Short mmCIF file of C-alpha atoms in Angstrom, two decimals:
data_model
loop_
_atom_site.label_atom_id
_atom_site.label_comp_id
_atom_site.label_asym_id
_atom_site.label_seq_id
_atom_site.Cartn_x
_atom_site.Cartn_y
_atom_site.Cartn_z
CA MET B 1 -0.37 -0.13 -0.37
CA THR B 2 1.36 3.12 -1.06
CA PHE B 3 0.32 6.65 0.65
CA THR B 4 0.87 9.95 0.79
CA ILE B 5 0.24 13.02 3.50
CA ILE B 6 -1.48 16.23 2.35
CA ARG B 7 -3.22 18.75 3.39
CA PRO B 8 -7.09 18.35 3.49
CA GLU B 9 -8.78 20.11 -0.03
CA GLN B 10 -12.32 20.72 -0.25
CA HIS B 11 -13.03 17.94 -2.79
CA HIS B 12 -12.14 15.38 0.41
CA ARG B 13 -14.45 16.43 2.75
CA ALA B 14 -17.03 13.59 2.31
CA ASP B 15 -14.28 11.12 2.81
CA TRP B 16 -12.62 13.43 5.88
CA GLY B 17 -15.66 13.22 7.07
CA ARG B 18 -16.76 9.17 7.00
CA LEU B 19 -12.99 9.15 9.13
CA TYR B 20 -14.17 11.45 11.49
CA ALA B 21 -17.44 9.81 12.35
CA GLY B 22 -15.38 6.65 12.74
CA TYR B 23 -13.15 8.22 14.85
CA ALA B 24 -15.73 9.82 17.01
CA ALA B 25 -17.45 6.34 16.93
CA PHE B 26 -14.47 4.32 18.18
CA TYR B 27 -14.41 6.95 21.39
CA GLN B 28 -18.12 6.53 21.68
CA VAL B 29 -18.57 10.53 21.04
CA GLU B 30 -22.13 11.48 19.87
CA GLN B 31 -20.85 13.69 16.77
CA SER B 32 -23.63 15.51 14.83
CA GLU B 33 -22.96 16.33 10.76
CA GLU B 34 -22.71 20.19 12.19
CA MET B 35 -19.95 19.37 14.59
CA ARG B 36 -17.92 18.02 11.53
CA ASP B 37 -18.90 21.25 9.15
CA ARG B 38 -17.28 23.08 12.13
CA VAL B 39 -14.18 21.31 12.54
CA TRP B 40 -14.17 21.37 8.45
CA SER B 41 -14.16 24.77 8.60
CA TRP B 42 -11.43 25.33 11.15
CA LEU B 43 -9.14 23.25 9.04
CA HIS B 44 -9.49 25.51 5.88
CA ASP B 45 -9.68 28.87 8.22
CA PRO B 46 -5.94 30.75 8.12
CA ALA B 47 -7.39 32.55 11.44
CA HIS B 48 -7.53 28.93 12.94
CA THR B 49 -5.28 27.40 15.10
CA VAL B 50 -6.52 23.61 13.93
CA LYS B 51 -4.96 22.50 10.83
CA GLY B 52 -4.72 18.83 9.72
CA PHE B 53 -3.18 16.27 7.50
CA LEU B 54 -5.01 13.44 5.21
CA ALA B 55 -2.84 10.11 4.49
CA VAL B 56 -4.13 9.56 1.05
CA ASP B 57 -4.17 6.14 -0.93
CA ASP B 58 -2.53 6.20 -4.88
CA ARG B 59 -5.95 6.80 -5.92
CA GLY B 60 -6.25 10.17 -4.13
CA LYS B 61 -8.49 8.49 -1.54
CA PRO B 62 -8.20 9.52 2.27
CA ILE B 63 -7.60 6.76 4.59
CA GLY B 64 -6.28 8.57 7.84
CA LEU B 65 -6.28 12.02 9.70
CA THR B 66 -4.70 14.00 11.89
CA HIS B 67 -5.74 17.11 13.52
CA TYR B 68 -3.23 19.57 15.63
CA ARG B 69 -2.92 23.25 17.01
CA PRO B 70 -0.33 24.93 18.78
CA TYR B 71 -0.30 25.83 22.72
CA ALA B 72 1.64 27.97 24.63
CA ARG B 73 3.81 26.10 27.33
CA PRO B 74 4.62 28.92 29.82
CA LEU B 75 7.18 27.25 32.29
CA ALA B 76 9.12 26.44 29.16
CA ALA B 77 8.84 29.95 27.59
CA ALA B 78 7.55 27.90 24.49
CA THR B 79 4.99 27.00 22.14
CA ALA B 80 4.60 23.54 22.07
CA CYS B 81 1.86 21.43 19.64
CA PHE B 82 -0.89 18.74 20.39
CA LEU B 83 -2.64 16.80 18.45
CA ASP B 84 -6.16 15.57 18.82
CA ASP B 85 -7.24 13.36 16.49
CA LEU B 86 -5.23 10.67 14.88
CA PHE B 87 -7.69 7.63 12.73
CA VAL B 88 -6.87 5.26 10.12
CA ASP B 89 -9.35 3.49 8.39
CA ARG B 90 -10.10 0.46 9.67
CA THR B 91 -9.02 -1.58 7.09
CA GLU B 92 -6.10 0.38 6.09
CA ARG B 93 -3.96 -0.11 9.70
CA GLY B 94 -0.80 -2.18 9.79
CA GLY B 95 0.89 0.03 7.18
CA ARG B 96 2.62 2.50 9.05
CA ILE B 97 0.11 5.39 8.35
CA ALA B 98 -0.26 6.27 11.69
CA ASP B 99 3.08 6.57 11.57
CA ALA B 100 3.61 9.01 8.77
CA LEU B 101 0.61 10.80 10.37
CA ILE B 102 2.48 11.78 13.38
CA ALA B 103 5.80 12.15 11.44
CA ALA B 104 4.14 15.12 9.34
CA VAL B 105 2.97 16.73 12.31
CA ALA B 106 6.60 16.45 13.92
CA GLU B 107 7.65 17.82 10.96
CA GLU B 108 5.34 20.92 11.05
CA GLY B 109 6.49 21.44 14.32
CA ARG B 110 10.01 21.45 13.68
CA LYS B 111 9.21 24.13 10.98
CA ARG B 112 7.24 26.27 13.22
CA GLY B 113 9.97 26.18 15.96
CA TRP B 114 7.68 24.13 18.65
CA SER B 115 9.04 22.45 21.47
CA LEU B 116 7.36 19.32 21.12
CA VAL B 117 4.16 17.42 20.34
CA ARG B 118 1.88 16.40 23.15
CA TRP B 119 -1.43 13.93 22.98
CA VAL B 120 -3.18 11.62 25.10
CA THR B 121 -4.93 8.28 24.15
CA ALA B 122 -7.30 6.24 26.39
CA GLU B 123 -5.66 3.83 28.63
CA ASP B 124 -7.10 0.67 26.70
CA ASN B 125 -6.21 2.08 23.07
CA TYR B 126 -3.57 -0.73 23.00
CA ARG B 127 -3.18 -0.89 19.19
CA ALA B 128 -2.36 3.14 19.02
CA ARG B 129 -0.14 3.04 22.74
CA ALA B 130 1.91 0.38 20.24
CA VAL B 131 2.25 2.93 17.70
CA TYR B 132 3.00 5.60 20.16
CA ASP B 133 5.48 3.80 22.28
CA ARG B 134 7.22 2.94 19.11
CA VAL B 135 7.41 6.42 17.92
CA SER B 136 7.07 8.58 20.68
CA THR B 137 8.33 8.95 24.77
CA ARG B 138 5.65 7.98 27.50
CA THR B 139 5.07 10.86 29.84
CA LYS B 140 4.52 10.64 33.57
CA TRP B 141 1.79 12.78 33.50
CA ILE B 142 -2.00 11.69 34.61
CA THR B 143 -4.69 14.03 32.78
CA TYR B 144 -7.56 15.70 34.58
CA GLU B 145 -10.67 17.87 32.90
CA ILE B 146 -13.41 19.39 34.71
CA LYS B 147 -16.47 19.82 31.99
CA LEU B 148 -17.58 23.07 31.50
#
């Protein structure tokens, strides 16, 4: 399987939506078409911080996605990158597509002078964690949140 990492273009909307709906379903998150429209608009708004990449197969069909955004790290006096979403079509897994998507985000961070790329995943997401353990370093930090 050959694939290429690209920026999403308008004609990718339907396939990107299919992938993003699959990502939401995996995490059992209710997501509407209106929510996907909002995120899609962010990806194409030069003023918005959320950006993304797609992995496309040799026919140009999207088979994986990632979204990311910069964030300030005051203690380090630096800007870093938060990788928000990463998903590869179930039928395309095992071909190092996730590795390539993560590498594209890391390369973007290097170009922008960001200090690191950080993300979280579910503790029981063992398949993804095997990828993450291969391409990154697990930290000691535990995540908390307050729903507003």
